[in-house]
Coordinates of C-alpha atoms in Angstrom, one line a residue:
M708 CA 10.4 -6.9 22.7
E709 CA 9.0 -5.8 26.2
T710 CA 5.8 -4.4 27.2
Q711 CA 5.6 -1.1 29.0
G712 CA 5.2 -3.1 32.2
A713 CA 7.2 -5.7 33.8
V714 CA 5.7 -8.6 31.8
P715 CA 7.5 -9.8 28.7
V716 CA 5.5 -9.8 25.5
E717 CA 7.0 -13.3 24.7
T718 CA 4.6 -14.6 27.6
Q719 CA 1.6 -13.8 25.3
G720 CA -0.4 -12.2 28.0
G721 CA 0.6 -14.3 31.0
I722 CA 4.0 -14.8 32.7
T723 CA 6.6 -17.6 32.4
V724 CA 7.1 -20.4 35.0
Q725 CA 10.6 -18.9 35.5
R726 CA 9.0 -15.4 36.4
A727 CA 6.5 -17.0 38.8
L728 CA 9.4 -18.7 40.7
E729 CA 11.1 -15.3 41.1
L730 CA 8.1 -13.7 42.7
P731 CA 8.3 -13.1 46.5
G732 CA 5.6 -15.8 47.4
L733 CA 7.2 -18.8 45.7
R734 CA 10.7 -17.6 46.1
S735 CA 10.2 -17.6 49.9
G736 CA 9.5 -21.4 49.7
L737 CA 13.0 -22.1 48.4
P738 CA 11.8 -23.7 45.1
E739 CA 13.9 -26.4 43.7
V740 CA 13.3 -27.5 39.9
V741 CA 13.5 -31.2 39.8
A742 CA 12.2 -31.8 36.3
G743 CA 11.5 -29.8 33.2
A744 CA 14.3 -27.2 33.8
D745 CA 14.4 -26.4 30.0
R746 CA 10.7 -25.7 29.9
L747 CA 10.5 -22.8 32.4
N748 CA 9.7 -20.4 29.6
R749 CA 6.2 -21.9 29.4
T750 CA 3.4 -19.4 29.9
V751 CA 1.4 -19.5 33.1
R752 CA -2.2 -18.4 32.1
W753 CA -3.6 -19.0 35.6
V754 CA -2.9 -20.4 39.1
H755 CA -4.9 -23.2 40.6
A756 CA -4.5 -24.9 44.0
G757 CA -6.0 -28.5 44.8
E758 CA -5.6 -31.7 46.5
V759 CA -8.2 -34.0 44.8
P760 CA -7.0 -36.9 42.5
N761 CA -9.1 -35.9 39.7
I762 CA -7.8 -32.3 39.6
A763 CA -6.8 -32.6 36.0
S764 CA -10.3 -32.8 34.9
L765 CA -10.8 -29.4 36.4
L766 CA -8.1 -27.6 34.5
K767 CA -8.1 -26.1 31.0
G768 CA -4.4 -25.9 30.2
G769 CA -1.8 -23.2 31.0
E770 CA -2.2 -23.3 34.8
L771 CA 0.4 -23.4 37.4
L772 CA -0.9 -26.1 39.8
L773 CA 0.0 -25.7 43.6
T774 CA -0.5 -28.8 45.8
T775 CA 0.8 -30.4 48.9
G776 CA 0.6 -33.8 47.2
L777 CA -2.5 -35.2 49.1
G778 CA -4.1 -36.1 45.9
L779 CA -1.2 -37.7 44.1
G780 CA -1.9 -41.2 45.4
T781 CA 0.3 -43.6 47.5
R782 CA 1.4 -46.0 44.9
P783 CA 3.9 -45.3 42.2
A784 CA 1.4 -46.2 39.4
E785 CA -1.1 -43.8 40.7
Q786 CA 1.5 -41.1 41.0
R787 CA 2.7 -41.6 37.4
A788 CA -0.9 -41.5 36.1
F789 CA -1.6 -38.3 38.2
V790 CA 1.4 -36.6 36.4
R791 CA 0.5 -37.9 33.0
R792 CA -3.0 -36.5 33.1
L793 CA -1.6 -33.2 34.2
A794 CA 0.8 -33.2 31.3
D795 CA -1.9 -34.3 28.8
R796 CA -4.1 -31.4 30.0
G797 CA -1.2 -29.0 29.1
I798 CA -0.7 -27.4 32.4
A799 CA 2.3 -24.9 32.7
A800 CA 4.0 -26.5 35.8
L801 CA 3.3 -28.6 39.0
V802 CA 4.6 -27.1 42.2
V803 CA 4.5 -29.4 45.3
E804 CA 5.1 -28.1 48.8
L805 CA 7.0 -30.6 50.9
G806 CA 5.8 -31.4 54.3
P807 CA 3.5 -34.0 56.0
R808 CA 2.8 -35.8 52.7
F809 CA 6.2 -35.9 51.0
G810 CA 9.7 -35.1 52.7
R811 CA 11.2 -35.2 49.2
L812 CA 9.3 -36.1 45.9
P813 CA 9.4 -39.8 45.1
A814 CA 11.1 -40.9 41.9
S815 CA 7.9 -42.1 40.2
I816 CA 6.7 -38.5 40.2
V817 CA 10.0 -37.0 39.1
D818 CA 10.6 -39.7 36.4
A819 CA 7.0 -39.2 35.1
A820 CA 7.4 -35.5 35.0
R821 CA 10.7 -35.8 33.1
A822 CA 9.3 -38.2 30.7
A823 CA 6.2 -35.9 30.0
G824 CA 8.3 -32.7 29.8
L825 CA 6.3 -31.1 32.6
P826 CA 8.2 -28.6 34.9
L827 CA 8.1 -30.1 38.4
V828 CA 9.1 -27.9 41.4
Q829 CA 9.3 -28.8 44.9
L830 CA 9.2 -26.2 47.7
H831 CA 11.3 -26.7 50.9
R832 CA 9.3 -24.3 53.0
E833 CA 5.5 -23.8 53.6
V834 CA 4.1 -20.9 51.8
P835 CA 0.6 -19.3 51.8
F836 CA -0.9 -20.6 48.6
V837 CA -3.4 -17.6 48.7
T838 CA -0.3 -15.2 48.7
V839 CA 1.3 -17.0 45.7
T840 CA -2.1 -17.0 43.8
E841 CA -2.7 -13.2 44.3
E842 CA 0.8 -12.4 43.3
I843 CA 0.8 -14.4 40.0
H844 CA -2.7 -13.2 39.1
T845 CA -1.7 -9.6 39.7
E846 CA 1.3 -10.2 37.4
I847 CA -0.8 -11.7 34.8
V848 CA -3.5 -9.0 34.9
N849 CA -0.7 -6.4 34.8
G850 CA 0.6 -8.1 31.7
H851 CA -2.7 -8.2 30.0
Y852 CA -3.1 -4.4 30.7
A853 CA 0.4 -3.8 29.2
L854 CA -0.6 -5.5 26.0
L855 CA -3.8 -3.5 25.9
R856 CA -1.8 -0.4 26.4
Q857 CA 0.4 -1.3 23.4
A858 CA -2.6 -2.2 21.2
E859 CA -4.2 1.1 22.1
D860 CA -1.1 3.0 21.3
V861 CA -1.0 1.4 17.8
H862 CA -4.7 2.4 17.5
R863 CA -4.0 6.0 18.6
R864 CA -1.2 6.3 16.1
C865 CA -3.3 4.9 13.3
T866 CA -6.2 7.4 14.1
Q867 CA -3.7 10.3 14.2
A868 CA -2.5 9.3 10.8
L869 CA -6.0 9.2 9.3
L870 CA -6.9 12.5 11.1
G871 CA -3.7 14.0 9.6
G872 CA -4.7 13.2 6.0
G873 CA -3.2 9.7 5.7
G874 CA -5.1 6.7 4.4
V875 CA -5.1 2.9 4.4
P876 CA -1.4 2.7 3.4
Q877 CA -0.4 4.7 6.5
V878 CA -2.5 2.5 8.8
L879 CA -1.0 -0.7 7.4
G880 CA 2.6 0.7 7.6
I881 CA 2.1 1.5 11.4
L882 CA 0.8 -2.1 12.0
A883 CA 3.7 -3.6 9.8
D884 CA 6.2 -1.6 11.9
F885 CA 4.7 -2.8 15.2
A886 CA 4.3 -6.5 14.2
A887 CA 7.7 -6.4 12.3
T888 CA 6.2 -8.3 9.4
P889 CA 4.5 -7.3 6.1
V890 CA 0.8 -6.6 6.4
F891 CA -1.6 -7.1 3.5
L892 CA -5.3 -6.0 2.9
E893 CA -7.1 -8.4 0.5
T894 CA -10.6 -8.1 -1.0
A895 CA -13.2 -10.6 0.2
D896 CA -12.3 -12.8 -3.0
G897 CA -8.5 -12.6 -2.3
Q898 CA -7.3 -9.8 -4.5
L899 CA -4.6 -7.8 -3.2
L900 CA -5.7 -4.1 -2.2
Y901 CA -2.6 -2.9 -0.5
A902 CA 0.7 -4.2 0.9
A903 CA 3.0 -2.6 3.6
G904 CA 6.2 -3.7 5.0
P905 CA 8.0 -2.8 8.1
G906 CA 10.6 0.0 7.8
S907 CA 13.3 -2.0 9.7
G908 CA 13.9 -5.3 11.2
P909 CA 14.6 -8.8 10.1
V910 CA 11.7 -9.0 7.7
C911 CA 11.9 -5.8 5.6
A912 CA 11.8 -7.5 2.1
D913 CA 9.5 -6.2 -0.6
P914 CA 6.0 -7.0 0.8
L915 CA 4.6 -7.9 -2.7
Q916 CA 7.3 -10.6 -3.1
V917 CA 6.4 -12.0 0.4
W918 CA 2.7 -12.0 -0.5
E919 CA 3.3 -13.8 -3.9
G920 CA 5.5 -16.4 -1.9
L921 CA 2.8 -16.9 0.8
R922 CA -0.2 -17.2 -1.4
G923 CA 1.0 -19.7 -4.1
G924 CA -1.9 -18.8 -6.4
R925 CA -4.5 -18.4 -3.6
A926 CA -5.5 -15.6 -1.3
A927 CA -2.7 -15.2 1.4
R928 CA -5.4 -15.9 4.1
E929 CA -6.0 -19.4 2.7
S930 CA -2.6 -20.6 3.4
P931 CA -0.9 -18.4 6.1
P932 CA 2.0 -19.6 8.2
V933 CA 1.1 -21.0 11.5
G934 CA 0.8 -18.3 14.1
S935 CA -0.5 -15.7 11.7
V936 CA -3.3 -13.1 12.5
L937 CA -6.2 -12.8 10.2
V938 CA -9.0 -10.3 10.7
D939 CA -12.1 -9.6 8.7
V940 CA -12.8 -6.0 7.8
P941 CA -16.6 -5.5 7.8
G942 CA -18.1 -4.1 4.9
G943 CA -21.9 -3.4 5.7
G944 CA -23.8 -1.8 8.5
P945 CA -24.2 -3.2 12.1
G946 CA -25.4 -6.8 12.0
T947 CA -25.1 -7.5 8.4
G948 CA -22.1 -9.9 8.6
S949 CA -20.7 -8.8 5.3
V950 CA -17.1 -8.8 4.8
R951 CA -15.4 -6.0 2.6
A952 CA -11.8 -7.0 3.0
A953 CA -9.3 -9.0 5.1
L954 CA -6.5 -7.9 7.0
V955 CA -3.6 -10.5 6.8
V956 CA -0.6 -10.3 9.2
P957 CA 1.5 -13.4 8.4
A958 CA 3.8 -14.9 10.9
V959 CA 6.8 -14.6 8.5
S960 CA 9.7 -15.0 11.2
G961 CA 7.7 -16.6 14.0
P962 CA 4.3 -16.9 15.6
L963 CA 2.6 -13.6 16.4
L964 CA 1.4 -12.6 19.9
P965 CA -2.1 -11.7 21.1
V966 CA -1.0 -8.2 21.3
H967 CA -0.5 -8.2 17.5
R968 CA -3.9 -9.6 17.2
M969 CA -5.3 -6.9 19.5
A970 CA -3.6 -4.2 17.3
A971 CA -4.9 -5.9 14.2
E972 CA -8.4 -6.0 15.3
R973 CA -8.4 -2.3 16.2
A974 CA -6.8 -1.5 13.0
A975 CA -9.4 -3.4 11.0
G976 CA -12.0 -1.2 12.8
L977 CA -10.5 1.8 11.5
L978 CA -10.1 0.3 8.0
A979 CA -13.7 -0.7 7.8
V980 CA -14.7 2.9 8.4
V981 CA -12.3 4.3 5.8
L982 CA -13.5 1.7 3.3
M983 CA -17.2 2.3 4.0
Q984 CA -16.9 5.9 3.9
A985 CA -14.9 6.3 0.7
R986 CA -15.5 3.0 -1.2
Q987 CA -11.7 2.8 -1.2
E988 CA -11.1 -0.8 -2.1
E989 CA -11.3 0.0 -5.9
E990 CA -9.3 3.2 -5.4
L991 CA -6.8 1.4 -3.2
A992 CA -6.1 -1.3 -5.8
A993 CA -5.9 1.2 -8.5
R994 CA -3.5 3.6 -6.4
G995 CA -1.3 0.5 -5.6
R996 CA -1.0 -0.2 -9.2
G997 CA -0.4 3.5 -9.8
D998 CA 2.4 3.4 -7.1
F999 CA 4.0 0.5 -8.8
L1000 CA 3.9 2.1 -12.2
T1001 CA 5.3 5.3 -10.7
D1002 CA 8.0 3.5 -8.9
L1003 CA 8.9 1.7 -12.1
A1004 CA 9.0 5.0 -14.1
E1005 CA 11.1 6.8 -11.4
G1006 CA 13.8 3.8 -11.3
R1007 CA 12.8 2.7 -7.9
I1008 CA 12.0 -0.8 -9.2
A1009 CA 14.7 -2.6 -11.1
P1010 CA 13.6 -4.0 -14.5
E1011 CA 14.6 -7.6 -13.4
D1012 CA 12.2 -7.3 -10.4
A1013 CA 9.4 -5.7 -12.2
P1014 CA 7.8 -8.8 -13.8
A1015 CA 7.3 -10.7 -10.6
Q1016 CA 5.7 -7.6 -8.9
A1017 CA 3.5 -7.1 -12.0
R1018 CA 2.3 -10.7 -11.7
V1019 CA 1.3 -10.0 -8.1
L1020 CA -0.9 -7.1 -9.3
G1021 CA -2.5 -9.5 -12.0
F1022 CA -0.4 -8.2 -15.0
K1023 CA 1.1 -11.2 -16.9
P1024 CA 2.1 -10.1 -20.5
G1025 CA 4.7 -12.8 -21.0
A1026 CA 7.3 -11.9 -23.5
S1027 CA 5.1 -9.4 -25.3
P1028 CA 6.3 -5.8 -26.0
L1029 CA 5.1 -3.4 -23.4
L1030 CA 3.3 -0.2 -24.5
P1031 CA 3.2 2.7 -21.8
V1032 CA 0.4 5.1 -21.9
V1033 CA -0.5 7.9 -19.7
M1034 CA -3.6 10.0 -19.5
R1035 CA -3.4 13.4 -17.8
L1036 CA -6.6 15.0 -16.6
A1037 CA -7.0 18.8 -16.6
P1038 CA -6.1 20.4 -13.3
E1039 CA -9.8 21.5 -12.7
L1040 CA -10.9 17.8 -12.9
S1041 CA -8.1 16.0 -11.1
G1042 CA -9.4 17.0 -7.7
S1043 CA -12.9 15.9 -8.1
G1044 CA -12.5 12.8 -5.9
N1045 CA -14.0 10.2 -8.3
W1046 CA -10.8 8.3 -8.9
A1047 CA -12.3 4.9 -7.9
L1048 CA -15.3 5.3 -10.3
L1049 CA -12.7 6.4 -12.9
A1050 CA -10.6 3.4 -12.4
R1051 CA -13.5 1.1 -12.6
A1052 CA -15.0 2.6 -15.7
V1053 CA -11.8 2.6 -17.5
L1054 CA -11.0 -0.9 -16.7
D1055 CA -14.6 -1.8 -18.0
E1056 CA -13.8 0.1 -21.3
L1057 CA -10.4 -1.5 -21.6
S1058 CA -11.6 -5.1 -21.3
S1059 CA -12.6 -4.9 -24.9
V1060 CA -9.1 -4.2 -26.1
G1061 CA -8.1 -7.6 -25.8
V1062 CA -4.5 -7.3 -24.6
P1063 CA -3.2 -7.5 -20.9
V1064 CA -3.6 -4.3 -19.2
L1065 CA -2.2 -2.8 -16.0
L1066 CA -3.9 0.4 -15.1
G1067 CA -3.3 2.6 -12.1
V1068 CA -4.3 6.1 -10.8
R1069 CA -2.1 9.0 -9.5
P1070 CA -4.6 11.5 -7.9
V1071 CA -1.9 13.8 -6.8
E1072 CA -0.5 14.2 -10.3
G1073 CA -3.9 13.9 -12.0
R1074 CA -2.6 11.0 -14.1
V1075 CA -3.7 7.5 -15.2
P1076 CA -0.7 5.4 -16.1
V1077 CA -1.2 2.3 -18.2
L1078 CA 1.0 -0.5 -19.3
L1079 CA -0.2 -2.9 -22.0
G1080 CA 1.2 -6.0 -23.5
L1081 CA 1.2 -6.1 -27.3
R1082 CA 1.3 -9.2 -29.4
A1083 CA 3.6 -7.5 -31.7
E1084 CA 5.0 -3.9 -32.1
S1085 CA 3.1 -3.5 -35.3
E1086 CA -0.1 -3.3 -33.2
R1087 CA 0.9 0.0 -31.5
T1088 CA -1.2 2.3 -33.5
A1089 CA -4.3 0.1 -33.5
V1090 CA -4.0 -0.6 -29.8
A1091 CA -3.4 3.0 -29.0
D1092 CA -6.5 4.2 -30.9
R1093 CA -8.6 1.6 -28.8
V1094 CA -6.9 2.4 -25.5
A1095 CA -7.3 6.3 -26.0
A1096 CA -11.0 5.8 -26.9
A1097 CA -11.5 3.7 -23.8
L1098 CA -9.8 6.1 -21.6
R1099 CA -11.8 9.0 -22.7
A1100 CA -15.1 6.9 -22.4
G1101 CA -14.1 6.0 -19.0
V1102 CA -13.7 9.8 -18.0
E1103 CA -17.0 10.4 -19.5
R1104 CA -18.7 7.6 -17.5
A1105 CA -17.0 8.8 -14.3
G1106 CA -18.6 12.2 -14.8
L1107 CA -15.3 13.9 -14.9
E1108 CA -16.0 15.9 -18.1
R1109 CA -17.3 19.3 -17.4
A1110 CA -18.4 22.2 -19.7
G1111 CA -15.4 24.5 -20.3
S1112 CA -12.7 22.1 -19.0
H1113 CA -9.8 21.0 -21.0
P1114 CA -10.2 17.5 -22.4
P1115 CA -7.8 14.8 -21.1
V1116 CA -4.4 14.5 -22.7
V1117 CA -3.5 10.9 -23.7
V1118 CA 0.1 10.2 -24.7
V1119 CA 1.5 6.9 -26.0
G1120 CA 5.0 6.0 -25.5
V1121 CA 7.4 3.6 -27.3
A1122 CA 6.9 -0.1 -27.0
G1123 CA 9.7 -2.2 -25.7
G1124 CA 10.6 -4.7 -22.9
W1125 CA 10.7 -4.3 -19.2
A1126 CA 14.2 -2.5 -19.4
A1127 CA 12.5 0.3 -21.4
A1128 CA 9.1 0.3 -19.7
G1129 CA 10.1 2.7 -16.9
A1130 CA 11.7 5.3 -19.1
G1131 CA 8.8 5.1 -21.4
L1132 CA 6.2 5.6 -18.7
R1133 CA 8.2 8.6 -17.4
H1134 CA 8.5 10.1 -20.8
A1135 CA 4.8 9.6 -21.5
A1136 CA 4.0 11.2 -18.1
E1137 CA 6.1 14.3 -18.6
T1138 CA 4.9 14.6 -22.1
A1139 CA 1.3 14.5 -21.1
T1140 CA 2.0 17.5 -18.9
A1141 CA 3.7 19.3 -21.5
A1142 CA 1.0 18.6 -24.1
Q1143 CA -1.8 20.2 -22.0
G1144 CA -3.2 23.1 -23.8
L1145 CA -2.4 21.7 -27.3
G1146 CA -5.2 21.0 -29.7
D1147 CA -7.5 18.2 -28.9
R1148 CA -6.4 14.9 -30.3
P1149 CA -7.4 11.3 -29.6
W1150 CA -3.9 10.7 -28.5
Y1151 CA -0.4 12.0 -28.9
D1152 CA 2.7 10.2 -29.9
A1153 CA 5.4 10.9 -27.2
R1154 CA 8.1 10.8 -29.9
R1155 CA 6.6 13.7 -31.8
L1156 CA 6.3 16.1 -28.8
D1157 CA 10.0 16.2 -27.7
I1158 CA 10.3 19.8 -28.6
D1159 CA 7.2 20.6 -26.5
L1160 CA 8.7 18.6 -23.6
L1161 CA 12.0 20.5 -23.9
L1162 CA 10.1 23.9 -23.7
W1163 CA 8.0 22.7 -20.8
R1164 CA 11.3 21.7 -18.9
L1165 CA 12.6 25.2 -19.4
R1166 CA 9.3 26.9 -18.4
D1167 CA 10.8 28.4 -15.3
H1168 CA 13.9 29.7 -17.0
P1169 CA 13.6 33.6 -17.5
D1170 CA 15.4 33.2 -21.1
L1171 CA 12.4 31.3 -22.4
A1172 CA 10.0 34.0 -21.4
A1173 CA 12.3 36.7 -22.9
F1174 CA 12.6 34.6 -26.1
V1175 CA 8.8 34.4 -26.5
E1176 CA 8.4 38.1 -25.8
R1177 CA 11.0 39.0 -28.4
A1178 CA 9.5 36.7 -31.1
I1179 CA 5.8 37.3 -30.8
G1180 CA 5.4 40.0 -28.1
P1181 CA 4.1 42.7 -30.6
L1182 CA 1.4 40.2 -31.7
R1183 CA 0.3 39.5 -28.3
D1184 CA 0.1 43.2 -27.5
H1185 CA -2.0 43.7 -30.8
D1186 CA -4.5 41.0 -29.9
R1187 CA -5.1 42.4 -26.5
T1188 CA -6.4 45.7 -28.0
S1189 CA -7.3 45.1 -31.7
R1190 CA -9.5 42.9 -33.9
P1191 CA -9.2 40.6 -35.6
P1192 CA -6.6 38.7 -33.5
L1193 CA -3.5 37.8 -35.5
L1194 CA -1.9 35.0 -33.4
P1195 CA -4.5 32.3 -34.7
T1196 CA -3.7 33.4 -38.2
L1197 CA 0.1 32.9 -37.7
E1198 CA -0.5 29.6 -35.9
S1199 CA -2.6 28.1 -38.8
Y1200 CA -0.1 29.5 -41.3
L1201 CA 2.8 27.9 -39.7
A1202 CA 1.0 24.6 -39.1
H1203 CA 0.2 24.3 -42.8
A1204 CA 4.0 25.0 -43.6
G1205 CA 3.2 28.3 -45.2
R1206 CA 0.6 26.9 -47.6
K1207 CA -1.7 29.9 -48.0
A1208 CA -4.6 28.1 -49.7
E1209 CA -4.9 25.6 -47.0
T1210 CA -4.6 28.2 -44.4
A1211 CA -7.4 30.3 -45.8
R1212 CA -9.6 27.3 -46.1
E1213 CA -9.1 26.5 -42.3
L1214 CA -9.7 30.1 -41.3
H1215 CA -12.7 30.5 -43.6
L1216 CA -10.9 33.6 -45.1
N1217 CA -10.6 34.7 -48.8
R1218 CA -7.2 34.9 -50.2
Q1219 CA -6.7 38.7 -50.2
T1220 CA -7.8 38.9 -46.4
L1221 CA -5.2 36.3 -45.6
Y1222 CA -2.7 38.1 -47.5
N1223 CA -3.4 41.4 -45.7
R1224 CA -3.2 39.7 -42.3
L1225 CA 0.2 38.0 -43.0
A1226 CA 1.4 41.4 -44.2
R1227 CA 0.2 43.0 -41.1
I1228 CA 2.0 40.2 -39.1
G1229 CA 5.2 40.7 -40.9
E1230 CA 5.0 44.5 -40.3
L1231 CA 4.3 44.1 -36.5
L1232 CA 7.2 41.6 -36.0
G1233 CA 9.4 43.5 -38.4
T1234 CA 10.3 40.1 -40.0
D1235 CA 10.0 38.1 -43.2
L1236 CA 7.6 35.1 -43.0
D1237 CA 9.2 33.4 -45.9
D1238 CA 12.6 33.2 -44.1
P1239 CA 13.3 29.8 -42.6
Q1240 CA 15.0 30.9 -39.6
T1241 CA 12.2 33.3 -38.7
V1242 CA 9.7 30.5 -39.4
L1243 CA 11.6 28.2 -37.0
A1244 CA 11.8 30.9 -34.2
L1245 CA 8.2 31.7 -34.5
S1246 CA 7.1 28.1 -34.4
L1247 CA 9.1 27.5 -31.2
A1248 CA 7.7 30.7 -29.6
L1249 CA 4.2 29.8 -30.4
R1250 CA 4.8 26.4 -28.7
A1251 CA 6.6 28.0 -25.7
R1252 CA 4.1 30.6 -24.9
R1253 CA 1.8 28.0 -23.3
H1254 CA 4.5 27.6 -20.7
T1255 CA 5.4 31.4 -20.1
P1256 CA 3.5 34.2 -18.2
R1257 CA 1.2 36.1 -20.4

């Protein structure tokens, strides 16, 4: 990977010894590498020129040292010690200009450099050290500027993603692509908020599996590979010192570079703003779990891979049967923006259920998918009662109930293993959509709403609207202009399987009034309400009318 300038990124903000030797200043001195030829990829952080014996004490490491050899000493022991001190200091290379002091470097110096693995270069022509210094320093500064431009480009793309309506996942994805490694956002106590992997490259495995492998039961930042980048995401106001989250960029395939740290630090600043403005850490965690449950439902996660990914998200049901549950909010409530509060409130309510729970949110669809671990399938009804009560209580605590709005719909699927969990979640989610507008119940059994689901799937087919119009159109026309309305009477009559006494009690009518209404219905429809085929057609039409234009 190259920067936009002439300096390779592998030099980590400097240039290599090899590159320094190729610049005009040193190249004019006819450089000859006499030791450490296999170490010329070392990074030159700075250039220093000096002739004093104690020059090593003035260096910090990473320098290319220029000298004529006056400070190397005259005895072999002094020369070997001089070279060892430089090597111990960690300089990048030693360049000696031949001339009055040395016509050729003595063996003591060359042998000491070879033993220490220190690149040693002798110049056969005199060169102006100031020119060499200016050239290399210019190259280093240009390299740093190129790195800054790369980091600023990442920052710009992240900012554009946020301004375009994206969120934390998009920011992490951009950073993951740039660093070519998975990127993780953790809470201050080590819980995973979100993970993103690069779209291509050598490390494009499932980021959740990478995170699980890195952490070993601890927060990823507690045991990252050497060369990783970890950046705190501040959570309070200026000067508070509080940490809301941690951005972890692990060095999965090799040490990361300073440019990756620069980009991560800029991304962390953006993430801090997003998290502080929207209190997104709770919502991110809930959305991440919602993404997992949705991917499972849509078949994007294989059943054999699902348990490991679920464990990463804190769901460990063991071999228990899994119960899928989906709550669907009314359309007028799903856009309220209180999803973080809803997730926290529902999880608090579910803590008393006493079974493993994985709860997510899907704001776009207005859904709350849940997966629970049962001790036995016989618990299904009892657990469904408690979960439905908890979900509704969470909606109330989150302030998502409004006068005149439809109540949330809770649908409970069929318990089974991981192989059936995805299909169960998908079935429950579709059924929850199809069940909107039905009478308010604590929860619906997905198995008993298959007819409603089938009619919902046919909602855009013109034949369905035509069927409804043929079956109950005259009643709808009557109810628009006349009183009392007759559709509620027909609905109650069919719901009670034609039992007139129960129908009359529910509608608070005397028997004769009910008989008169039923006779009027039969007259308007031109049909016999005691005919089984007629009853079936009317029952289907009444169910289907919720999904057709009125």
